[in-house]
Short mmCIF file of C-alpha atoms in Angstrom, two decimals:
data_model
loop_
_atom_site.label_atom_id
_atom_site.label_comp_id
_atom_site.label_asym_id
_atom_site.label_seq_id
_atom_site.Cartn_x
_atom_site.Cartn_y
_atom_site.Cartn_z
CA UNK Z 293 68.90 45.14 103.95
CA UNK Z 294 71.68 47.77 103.99
CA UNK Z 295 72.93 49.31 100.75
CA UNK Z 296 76.40 50.83 100.90
CA UNK Z 297 77.64 53.92 99.12
CA UNK Z 298 80.17 52.88 96.50
CA UNK Z 299 82.46 55.78 97.33
CA UNK Z 300 85.19 55.28 99.94
CA UNK Z 301 84.90 58.25 102.27
CA UNK Z 302 87.64 59.81 104.32
CA UNK Z 303 88.21 58.84 107.94
CA UNK Z 304 90.95 59.91 110.33
CA UNK Z 305 91.31 56.53 112.02
CA UNK Z 306 90.87 53.89 109.32
CA UNK Z 307 90.95 55.77 106.03
CA UNK Z 308 87.25 55.29 105.17
CA UNK Z 309 83.84 56.06 106.64
CA UNK Z 310 81.07 53.67 105.66
CA UNK Z 311 77.84 55.61 105.09
CA UNK Z 312 74.92 53.20 104.78
CA UNK Z 313 71.83 53.84 102.71
CA UNK Z 314 68.85 53.89 102.56
CA UNK Z 315 68.42 56.56 105.21
CA UNK Z 316 64.70 56.12 105.96
CA UNK Z 317 63.78 53.93 108.92
CA UNK Z 318 60.53 52.55 110.31
CA UNK Z 319 59.17 49.26 111.63
CA UNK Z 320 62.60 48.55 113.10
CA UNK Z 321 64.66 48.63 109.89
CA UNK Z 322 65.99 50.82 107.11
CA UNK Z 323 63.50 51.24 104.28
CA UNK Z 324 64.22 51.58 100.58
CA UNK Z 325 61.35 53.44 98.94
CA UNK Z 326 59.65 51.58 96.12
CA UNK Z 327 59.25 53.51 92.89
CA UNK Z 328 61.07 56.51 94.33
CA UNK Z 329 60.27 59.60 92.27
CA UNK Z 330 62.53 62.19 93.89
CA UNK Z 331 66.08 62.09 95.22
CA UNK Z 332 68.50 64.77 96.32
CA UNK Z 333 72.30 64.65 96.53
CA UNK Z 334 73.88 64.69 99.99
CA UNK Z 335 77.30 66.38 100.12
CA UNK Z 336 80.45 66.20 102.21
CA UNK Z 337 81.11 69.86 103.13
CA UNK Z 338 84.84 69.30 103.63
CA UNK Z 339 85.37 68.16 100.03
CA UNK Z 340 82.23 69.07 98.10
CA UNK Z 341 81.81 65.45 97.04
CA UNK Z 342 78.46 63.69 96.84
CA UNK Z 343 78.02 61.17 99.67
CA UNK Z 344 74.81 59.57 98.47
CA UNK Z 345 71.39 60.21 96.98
CA UNK Z 346 68.62 60.90 99.49
CA UNK Z 347 65.25 59.26 98.87
CA UNK Z 348 62.49 61.70 99.84
CA UNK Z 349 59.34 60.48 101.58
CA UNK Z 350 55.87 61.24 100.26
CA UNK Z 351 52.42 60.67 101.74
CA UNK Z 352 52.62 56.88 101.48
CA UNK Z 353 55.91 56.70 103.38
CA UNK Z 354 54.83 59.26 105.99
CA UNK Z 355 51.67 57.25 106.63
CA UNK Z 356 53.68 54.06 107.03
CA UNK Z 357 56.04 55.71 109.53
CA UNK Z 358 53.20 57.24 111.55
CA UNK Z 359 51.33 53.93 111.61
CA UNK Z 360 54.48 52.21 112.86
CA UNK Z 361 54.80 54.85 115.57
CA UNK Z 362 51.16 54.39 116.57
CA UNK Z 363 51.62 50.66 116.92
CA UNK Z 364 54.75 51.06 119.03
CA UNK Z 365 53.03 53.68 121.19
CA UNK Z 366 50.39 51.18 122.29
CA UNK Z 367 53.04 48.95 123.87
CA UNK Z 368 55.53 51.62 124.97
CA UNK Z 369 53.01 53.81 126.79
CA UNK Z 370 51.90 50.84 128.92
CA UNK Z 371 55.41 50.15 130.17
CA UNK Z 372 56.48 51.42 133.56
CA UNK Z 373 58.96 54.26 133.75
CA UNK Z 374 61.61 51.84 134.97
CA UNK Z 375 61.05 49.56 131.97
CA UNK Z 376 61.41 52.48 129.56
CA UNK Z 377 64.47 53.71 131.47
CA UNK Z 378 66.18 50.33 131.10
CA UNK Z 379 65.97 50.51 127.30
CA UNK Z 380 67.07 54.16 127.20
CA UNK Z 381 70.09 53.46 129.39
CA UNK Z 382 71.07 50.64 127.07
CA UNK Z 383 70.78 53.02 124.10
CA UNK Z 384 73.08 55.48 125.89
CA UNK Z 385 75.58 52.69 126.51
CA UNK Z 386 75.61 51.78 122.81
CA UNK Z 387 76.16 55.43 121.88
CA UNK Z 388 79.11 55.61 124.25
CA UNK Z 389 80.62 52.51 122.65
CA UNK Z 390 80.08 53.87 119.13
CA UNK Z 391 81.12 57.44 119.97
CA UNK Z 392 83.97 57.66 117.47
CA UNK Z 393 82.04 56.10 114.58
CA UNK Z 394 79.07 58.42 115.07
CA UNK Z 395 81.30 61.47 115.44
CA UNK Z 396 83.27 60.73 112.28
CA UNK Z 397 80.15 60.28 110.18
CA UNK Z 398 78.73 63.47 111.67
CA UNK Z 399 81.88 65.30 110.55
CA UNK Z 400 81.69 63.85 107.05
CA UNK Z 401 78.07 64.97 106.61
CA UNK Z 402 78.12 68.24 108.57
CA UNK Z 403 81.66 69.65 108.26
CA UNK Z 404 82.29 70.54 111.91
CA UNK Z 405 85.52 69.54 113.63
CA UNK Z 406 85.89 66.06 115.06
CA UNK Z 407 86.47 67.60 118.49
CA UNK Z 408 83.07 69.28 118.43
CA UNK Z 409 81.35 66.25 116.92
CA UNK Z 410 82.50 64.11 119.84
CA UNK Z 411 81.05 66.68 122.24
CA UNK Z 412 77.75 66.54 120.35
CA UNK Z 413 77.63 62.74 120.61
CA UNK Z 414 78.37 63.03 124.34
CA UNK Z 415 75.54 65.55 124.73
CA UNK Z 416 73.16 63.16 122.97
CA UNK Z 417 74.16 60.31 125.26
CA UNK Z 418 73.86 62.43 128.39
CA UNK Z 419 70.42 63.63 127.32
CA UNK Z 420 69.17 60.06 126.93
CA UNK Z 421 70.69 59.10 130.29
CA UNK Z 422 69.11 62.11 131.96
CA UNK Z 423 65.61 61.37 130.68
CA UNK Z 424 66.01 57.69 131.50
CA UNK Z 425 66.29 58.90 135.08
CA UNK Z 426 63.26 61.15 134.68
CA UNK Z 427 61.08 58.36 133.24
CA UNK Z 428 60.50 56.66 136.59
CA UNK Z 429 59.70 59.92 138.40
CA UNK Z 430 56.60 60.85 136.39
CA UNK Z 431 53.75 61.14 138.86
CA UNK Z 432 50.48 62.87 139.53
CA UNK Z 433 49.02 64.58 142.58
CA UNK Z 434 46.51 63.57 145.25
CA UNK Z 435 44.04 66.26 146.38
CA UNK Z 436 41.89 65.66 149.46
CA UNK Z 437 38.32 66.99 149.15
CA UNK Z 438 35.47 67.42 151.71
CA UNK Z 439 33.53 64.42 152.98
CA UNK Z 440 36.31 61.94 152.29
CA UNK Z 441 36.14 62.46 148.54
CA UNK Z 442 39.35 63.10 146.70
CA UNK Z 443 40.83 63.82 143.30
CA UNK Z 444 44.05 62.82 141.65
CA UNK Z 445 45.92 63.76 138.50
CA UNK Z 446 47.58 61.53 135.94
CA UNK Z 447 50.41 62.69 133.71
CA UNK Z 448 49.83 60.84 130.44
CA UNK Z 449 51.76 60.73 127.15
CA UNK Z 450 50.50 62.56 124.07
CA UNK Z 451 50.87 59.80 121.49
CA UNK Z 452 52.82 60.06 118.24
CA UNK Z 453 55.17 63.06 118.33
CA UNK Z 454 57.06 64.51 115.39
CA UNK Z 455 60.56 65.92 115.61
CA UNK Z 456 61.95 68.09 112.83
CA UNK Z 457 65.68 68.66 113.10
CA UNK Z 458 68.18 71.24 111.88
CA UNK Z 459 71.43 70.65 110.00
CA UNK Z 460 73.83 72.17 112.54
CA UNK Z 461 73.51 69.48 115.25
CA UNK Z 462 72.01 66.46 113.47
CA UNK Z 463 72.64 63.65 115.96
CA UNK Z 464 72.35 65.79 119.07
CA UNK Z 465 69.01 67.32 118.08
CA UNK Z 466 67.59 63.87 117.28
CA UNK Z 467 68.47 62.81 120.82
CA UNK Z 468 67.33 66.06 122.45
CA UNK Z 469 63.89 65.65 120.89
CA UNK Z 470 63.47 61.89 121.19
CA UNK Z 471 64.75 61.38 124.75
CA UNK Z 472 62.07 63.38 126.61
CA UNK Z 473 59.37 62.18 124.24
CA UNK Z 474 60.23 58.52 124.79
CA UNK Z 475 60.75 58.92 128.53
CA UNK Z 476 57.20 60.25 128.82
CA UNK Z 477 55.77 57.26 126.96
CA UNK Z 478 55.39 58.73 123.47
CA UNK Z 479 56.66 57.43 120.15
CA UNK Z 480 58.32 59.64 117.53
CA UNK Z 481 58.69 60.18 113.81
CA UNK Z 482 61.78 62.28 113.19
CA UNK Z 483 62.63 64.20 110.03
CA UNK Z 484 66.26 65.32 109.81
CA UNK Z 485 67.37 68.18 107.62
CA UNK Z 486 67.87 66.93 104.05
CA UNK Z 487 71.28 68.60 104.16
CA UNK Z 488 72.50 66.36 107.00
CA UNK Z 489 70.38 63.19 106.96
CA UNK Z 490 72.98 60.55 107.75
CA UNK Z 491 73.35 60.19 111.53
CA UNK Z 492 69.72 60.35 112.70
CA UNK Z 493 69.10 56.89 111.25
CA UNK Z 494 72.03 55.63 113.33
CA UNK Z 495 70.16 56.74 116.44
CA UNK Z 496 67.07 54.86 115.24
CA UNK Z 497 69.16 51.71 114.86
CA UNK Z 498 70.61 52.22 118.33
CA UNK Z 499 67.17 52.51 119.96
CA UNK Z 500 66.10 49.35 118.13
CA UNK Z 501 69.21 47.47 119.22
CA UNK Z 502 68.61 48.60 122.80
CA UNK Z 503 65.25 46.82 122.81
CA UNK Z 504 62.75 49.52 121.85
CA UNK Z 505 59.54 48.26 120.22
CA UNK Z 506 59.54 48.33 116.41
CA UNK Z 507 58.33 51.73 115.27
CA UNK Z 508 59.13 53.60 118.46
CA UNK Z 509 61.59 55.98 116.77
CA UNK Z 510 61.28 56.36 113.02
CA UNK Z 511 63.12 58.40 110.39
CA UNK Z 512 61.47 59.96 107.35
CA UNK Z 513 63.71 61.89 104.99
CA UNK Z 514 62.60 64.86 102.97
CA UNK Z 515 62.24 68.60 102.73
CA UNK Z 516 59.34 71.01 103.05
CA UNK Z 517 56.73 68.72 101.49
CA UNK Z 518 57.55 65.88 103.87
CA UNK Z 519 57.44 68.27 106.82
CA UNK Z 520 54.04 69.55 105.70
CA UNK Z 521 52.68 66.01 105.56
CA UNK Z 522 53.86 65.35 109.10
CA UNK Z 523 52.40 68.58 110.49
CA UNK Z 524 49.01 67.96 108.87
CA UNK Z 525 48.82 64.25 109.72
CA UNK Z 526 45.71 63.60 111.84
CA UNK Z 527 47.43 60.97 113.98
CA UNK Z 528 50.29 63.25 115.05
CA UNK Z 529 49.76 64.80 118.50
CA UNK Z 530 52.74 67.17 118.70
CA UNK Z 531 55.48 68.71 116.57
CA UNK Z 532 58.85 69.82 117.94
CA UNK Z 533 60.87 71.88 115.46
CA UNK Z 534 64.33 73.40 115.45
CA UNK Z 535 65.13 75.84 112.65
CA UNK Z 536 64.41 79.27 111.23
CA UNK Z 537 61.75 81.72 112.35
CA UNK Z 538 59.87 81.77 109.00
CA UNK Z 539 59.64 77.97 108.91
CA UNK Z 540 58.65 77.88 112.58
CA UNK Z 541 55.76 80.25 111.86
CA UNK Z 542 54.54 78.01 109.04
CA UNK Z 543 54.73 74.93 111.26
CA UNK Z 544 52.78 76.69 114.00
CA UNK Z 545 50.12 77.69 111.48
CA UNK Z 546 49.83 74.15 110.08
CA UNK Z 547 49.63 72.61 113.54
CA UNK Z 548 46.92 75.07 114.55
CA UNK Z 549 44.57 73.42 112.06
CA UNK Z 550 44.60 70.30 114.22
CA UNK Z 551 45.27 72.12 117.51
CA UNK Z 552 48.50 70.17 117.89
CA UNK Z 553 51.00 71.07 120.57
CA UNK Z 554 54.23 72.62 119.31
CA UNK Z 555 57.71 73.25 120.61
CA UNK Z 556 59.67 75.74 118.51
CA UNK Z 557 63.38 76.40 118.95
CA UNK Z 558 64.03 79.12 116.40
CA UNK Z 559 66.66 81.65 115.44
CA UNK Z 560 68.64 84.14 117.47
CA UNK Z 561 70.63 87.33 117.19
CA UNK Z 562 71.92 87.22 120.69
CA UNK Z 563 73.82 89.94 122.57
CA UNK Z 564 77.01 89.41 124.57
CA UNK Z 565 77.77 92.28 126.98
CA UNK Z 566 81.37 92.72 128.09
CA UNK Z 567 81.96 95.26 130.84
CA UNK Z 568 85.26 97.04 131.50
CA UNK Z 569 85.83 95.16 134.78
CA UNK Z 570 85.76 91.77 133.00
CA UNK Z 571 88.72 89.44 132.95
CA UNK Z 572 90.06 90.13 129.44
CA UNK Z 573 91.21 86.58 128.77
CA UNK Z 574 87.90 85.03 129.76
CA UNK Z 575 85.91 87.68 127.90
CA UNK Z 576 87.82 87.01 124.69
CA UNK Z 577 87.45 83.25 125.07
CA UNK Z 578 83.76 83.73 125.76
CA UNK Z 579 83.34 85.85 122.64
CA UNK Z 580 85.12 83.22 120.54
CA UNK Z 581 82.90 80.46 121.96
CA UNK Z 582 79.87 82.68 121.34
CA UNK Z 583 80.68 83.12 117.65
CA UNK Z 584 82.83 80.38 116.16
CA UNK Z 585 81.53 77.03 117.44
CA UNK Z 586 80.43 74.87 114.51
CA UNK Z 587 81.73 77.48 112.06
CA UNK Z 588 79.35 80.02 113.63
CA UNK Z 589 76.33 77.90 112.70
CA UNK Z 590 74.71 77.93 116.15
CA UNK Z 591 71.31 79.48 116.83
CA UNK Z 592 72.26 80.72 120.30
CA UNK Z 593 75.48 82.44 119.22
CA UNK Z 594 76.20 85.83 120.78
CA UNK Z 595 76.98 87.56 117.50
CA UNK Z 596 76.28 91.10 118.76
CA UNK Z 597 79.29 91.65 121.00
CA UNK Z 598 78.85 94.85 123.01
CA UNK Z 599 82.13 95.95 124.62
CA UNK Z 600 82.35 98.84 127.09
CA UNK Z 601 84.31 101.61 125.38
CA UNK Z 602 87.19 101.74 127.90
CA UNK Z 603 87.96 98.08 127.22
CA UNK Z 604 87.37 98.08 123.48
CA UNK Z 605 90.93 98.60 122.11
CA UNK Z 606 92.55 95.81 124.11
CA UNK Z 607 89.59 93.51 123.53
CA UNK Z 608 89.76 94.00 119.76
CA UNK Z 609 93.50 93.47 119.68
CA UNK Z 610 93.26 90.18 121.56
CA UNK Z 611 90.13 88.82 119.88
CA UNK Z 612 91.56 89.49 116.41
CA UNK Z 613 94.84 87.84 117.35
CA UNK Z 614 93.05 84.76 118.67
CA UNK Z 615 90.72 84.61 115.68
CA UNK Z 616 93.63 84.67 113.23
CA UNK Z 617 95.15 81.71 115.10
CA UNK Z 618 92.12 79.45 114.60
CA UNK Z 619 93.19 76.35 112.68
CA UNK Z 620 91.00 75.91 109.59
CA UNK Z 621 91.01 72.77 107.48
CA UNK Z 622 90.22 69.08 107.42
CA UNK Z 623 87.56 68.62 110.14
CA UNK Z 624 88.66 65.03 110.73
CA UNK Z 625 92.08 66.13 111.97
CA UNK Z 626 92.56 66.57 115.72
CA UNK Z 627 94.28 69.95 115.37
CA UNK Z 628 91.47 71.51 113.30
CA UNK Z 629 89.27 73.97 115.20
CA UNK Z 630 87.14 75.20 112.29
CA UNK Z 631 85.89 72.94 109.54
CA UNK Z 632 83.69 73.63 106.52
CA UNK Z 633 80.36 75.42 106.39
CA UNK Z 634 77.47 73.12 105.63
CA UNK Z 635 76.91 73.90 101.93
CA UNK Z 636 78.10 76.02 99.03
CA UNK Z 637 74.94 78.19 98.95
CA UNK Z 638 75.24 78.82 102.67
CA UNK Z 639 78.92 79.75 102.37
CA UNK Z 640 78.07 82.23 99.61
CA UNK Z 641 75.29 83.67 101.78
CA UNK Z 642 77.61 84.23 104.75
CA UNK Z 643 80.32 85.80 102.57
CA UNK Z 644 77.63 88.06 101.14
CA UNK Z 645 76.83 89.33 104.64
CA UNK Z 646 80.49 90.24 105.15
CA UNK Z 647 80.56 92.19 101.89
CA UNK Z 648 77.30 93.93 102.82
CA UNK Z 649 78.78 94.90 106.21
CA UNK Z 650 81.81 96.38 104.46
CA UNK Z 651 79.57 98.45 102.19
CA UNK Z 652 77.55 99.71 105.18
CA UNK Z 653 80.68 100.98 106.94
CA UNK Z 654 81.84 98.13 109.14
CA UNK Z 655 85.58 97.49 109.27
CA UNK Z 656 86.70 93.95 108.51
CA UNK Z 657 89.39 93.47 111.15
CA UNK Z 658 90.21 89.94 110.03
CA UNK Z 659 88.83 87.09 107.95
CA UNK Z 660 85.61 87.03 106.01
CA UNK Z 661 87.18 85.51 102.89
CA UNK Z 662 86.97 82.14 101.14
CA UNK Z 663 89.62 79.71 102.35
CA UNK Z 664 91.22 77.04 100.17
CA UNK Z 665 93.09 74.30 102.12
CA UNK Z 666 96.45 73.10 100.83
CA UNK Z 667 95.24 69.49 100.70
CA UNK Z 668 93.98 69.01 97.11
CA UNK Z 669 91.22 66.67 98.34
CA UNK Z 670 89.68 69.59 100.26
CA UNK Z 671 89.78 72.26 97.58
CA UNK Z 672 86.14 71.74 96.66
CA UNK Z 673 85.05 72.24 100.28
CA UNK Z 674 83.07 75.13 101.75
CA UNK Z 675 85.59 76.99 103.89
CA UNK Z 676 86.01 80.61 104.97
CA UNK Z 677 88.19 82.48 107.41
CA UNK Z 678 86.48 83.50 110.68
CA UNK Z 679 85.62 87.18 110.63
CA UNK Z 680 85.62 90.00 113.17
CA UNK Z 681 83.79 93.19 112.19
CA UNK Z 682 84.59 96.46 113.96
CA UNK Z 683 82.94 99.89 113.88
CA UNK Z 684 79.53 98.23 113.80
CA UNK Z 685 76.31 100.13 114.52
CA UNK Z 686 72.87 98.89 115.49
CA UNK Z 687 71.32 99.71 112.11
CA UNK Z 688 73.72 97.56 110.06
CA UNK Z 689 72.44 94.40 108.41
CA UNK Z 690 75.17 92.32 110.07
CA UNK Z 691 73.88 93.43 113.47
CA UNK Z 692 70.17 93.05 112.77
CA UNK Z 693 70.00 89.76 110.85
CA UNK Z 694 71.05 86.24 111.80
CA UNK Z 695 74.07 85.40 109.63
CA UNK Z 696 74.61 81.85 110.90
CA UNK Z 697 78.29 81.81 110.08
CA UNK Z 698 81.67 82.69 111.64
CA UNK Z 699 81.09 86.44 111.73
CA UNK Z 700 81.43 88.45 114.95
CA UNK Z 701 80.03 91.99 115.03
CA UNK Z 702 81.65 94.18 117.72
CA UNK Z 703 79.89 97.28 119.04
CA UNK Z 704 80.85 99.69 121.81
CA UNK Z 705 78.74 101.07 124.66
CA UNK Z 706 79.13 103.55 127.52
CA UNK Z 707 76.65 102.63 130.27
CA UNK Z 708 74.81 99.60 131.57
CA UNK Z 709 71.45 101.17 130.81
CA UNK Z 710 72.45 101.87 127.22
CA UNK Z 711 73.77 98.35 126.74
CA UNK Z 712 70.55 96.77 128.00
CA UNK Z 713 68.37 98.98 125.83
CA UNK Z 714 70.35 98.09 122.70
CA UNK Z 715 70.75 94.43 123.61
CA UNK Z 716 66.99 93.98 123.93
CA UNK Z 717 66.26 95.87 120.70
CA UNK Z 718 65.56 92.72 118.71
CA UNK Z 719 62.53 90.65 117.79
CA UNK Z 720 64.56 87.59 118.80
CA UNK Z 721 65.43 86.45 122.31
CA UNK Z 722 67.07 83.06 122.30
CA UNK Z 723 70.18 83.75 124.38
CA UNK Z 724 72.30 86.49 125.94
CA UNK Z 725 75.50 86.77 127.96
CA UNK Z 726 77.32 89.12 130.29
CA UNK Z 727 80.95 89.25 131.37
CA UNK Z 728 81.75 91.24 134.52
CA UNK Z 729 83.52 90.80 137.86
CA UNK Z 730 80.67 92.61 139.64
CA UNK Z 731 78.31 89.86 140.87
CA UNK Z 732 75.50 92.29 141.63
CA UNK Z 733 75.72 93.80 138.17
CA UNK Z 734 75.76 90.35 136.56
CA UNK Z 735 72.48 89.32 138.15
CA UNK Z 736 70.94 92.76 137.65
CA UNK Z 737 71.76 92.73 133.94
CA UNK Z 738 70.54 89.15 133.44
CA UNK Z 739 67.25 90.05 135.10
CA UNK Z 740 66.63 92.68 132.43
CA UNK Z 741 67.87 90.75 129.40
CA UNK Z 742 64.92 89.54 127.30
CA UNK Z 743 66.28 86.11 126.45
CA UNK Z 744 65.46 82.53 127.40
CA UNK Z 745 69.01 81.26 127.97
CA UNK Z 746 71.46 83.61 129.69
CA UNK Z 747 75.11 83.14 130.58
CA UNK Z 748 77.25 84.89 133.19
CA UNK Z 749 81.02 84.82 132.54
CA UNK Z 750 80.70 82.01 130.01
CA UNK Z 751 78.79 81.27 126.81
CA UNK Z 752 77.19 78.43 124.83
CA UNK Z 753 77.18 75.99 127.72
CA UNK Z 754 74.19 73.65 127.37
CA UNK Z 755 74.02 71.00 130.12
CA UNK Z 756 71.07 68.71 129.49
CA UNK Z 757 69.76 69.28 133.02
CA UNK Z 758 69.04 72.94 132.23
CA UNK Z 759 66.07 74.08 130.08
CA UNK Z 760 67.02 75.65 126.74
CA UNK Z 761 64.78 77.87 124.63
CA UNK Z 762 63.91 81.42 123.72
CA UNK Z 763 61.75 84.44 124.37
CA UNK Z 764 59.86 86.46 121.78
CA UNK Z 765 60.19 85.15 118.20
CA UNK Z 766 62.94 82.73 119.17
CA UNK Z 767 60.45 80.08 120.07
CA UNK Z 768 57.90 78.38 122.30
CA UNK Z 769 58.58 75.68 124.87
CA UNK Z 770 61.89 74.28 126.06
CA UNK Z 771 64.37 71.55 125.28
CA UNK Z 772 66.10 69.72 128.15
CA UNK Z 773 65.54 69.89 131.90
CA UNK Z 774 62.57 68.62 133.88
CA UNK Z 775 60.22 71.23 132.44
CA UNK Z 776 60.26 69.41 129.09
CA UNK Z 777 58.09 66.71 130.66
CA UNK Z 778 55.24 69.22 130.54
CA UNK Z 779 55.69 69.58 126.78
CA UNK Z 780 55.46 65.82 126.13
CA UNK Z 781 52.60 64.91 128.47
CA UNK Z 782 49.03 65.95 129.16
CA UNK Z 783 47.34 66.22 132.53
CA UNK Z 784 44.23 64.26 133.37
CA UNK Z 785 42.18 65.14 136.49
CA UNK Z 786 40.10 62.39 138.12
CA UNK Z 787 37.38 63.14 140.74
CA UNK Z 788 36.39 60.34 143.13
CA UNK Z 789 33.13 60.72 145.07
CA UNK Z 790 33.05 58.74 148.34
CA UNK Z 791 29.48 59.68 149.31
CA UNK Z 792 26.15 60.22 147.65
CA UNK Z 793 25.56 62.54 144.71
CA UNK Z 794 24.35 65.98 145.84
CA UNK Z 795 22.04 66.73 142.94
CA UNK Z 796 20.16 69.91 142.12
CA UNK Z 797 17.54 67.87 140.31
#
């Protein structure tokens, strides 16, 4: 049974967005928790209004969801790859048909622009389509041994996997984690961020409508306590987490108790190197894409922008001009390019970083202030003007710490060797980029950058065919690409003797 929020929510196309509750989902349907003891408000970042109350799952609910996933796993893992692919392709088709509805609800709960939300929904669909194609290619290896004996390997699913999502890409992350897991024959229990819990349950309904067994993809809502229960659950085989480094460390520690496999996609403080021979227009556009997508709330953002000194004045002039032109406001409007940050506390945190940068000697070239839209309905929203900081040095807080907001720190450099040394001077290594017209230099620099995802003459491009993940403290394992199959399967070796046993006894 679906329970609807009484409030009529804004929508660009029809005037309202219908957010359904409850937001927990297992055994093929939404679940209202009996005798719920704890709820949390869920907000609309664009307006500051409460969307609904989130029912948090405890041990009873987590057990129910895991049991449902176990039951579905028994049937799903026995299907052929082609059978699983058929259901996944149908799910992708449903997503394509519901693209606008999903995108609008994503905007209402997350605050990003409708243009970006549509791209996120497309990425989710493409990911599911991609792994539907991979599902039928899973295979082992035949090894010929002496005397006619042989061995073969089987690539088998792990069992019940847990996905723990972040609030910056709610629907996309749910798809990025579930698609490879399901393609490999696993089931999943997914916990969205309690800040953005609304759209993950829509994906669960889509999988169910596409024909997935009941319990194949389940949603449990909650915060740290719910996540702890999932990580410690004895019937969970793997945890895939996207979020902060401190939380990732705790998850890795909890999973170590049961020797569970983990995939961790954690934070970044990524460098973007712009050499003097770069095309200025493309370099500026790349820097904007590296800093201001999703209001700067992207883990791979290239927020340390190193510009070769000879190019610095014209780069700063153009990047500041373009930044000032960014349309801020109602994220449901087509013309908007920057919506609201995800929450009031997060907005205050980002603004605090700008003030700290000013105190430490950085020059605020533009932005970095609260923004109040003219529309009275939006005046309670969490907006700020995108910020460019000049005169930055490597020891400043804004350069060392992940801000996770629309704040670009610009630094200058003289030589390639210097730029590489400073770019790699970080405990994080999620992404990095280089802009240059010198092809040899581009590949030489990328070879020496200590980052898992590198870009040449572009930034923040994430095709689902290409593995995504970090070096160093930015994580373990990869999302997307064929390599992810290794993170959602285990290898079994089988020896077949065709003669007599050669015994030592």
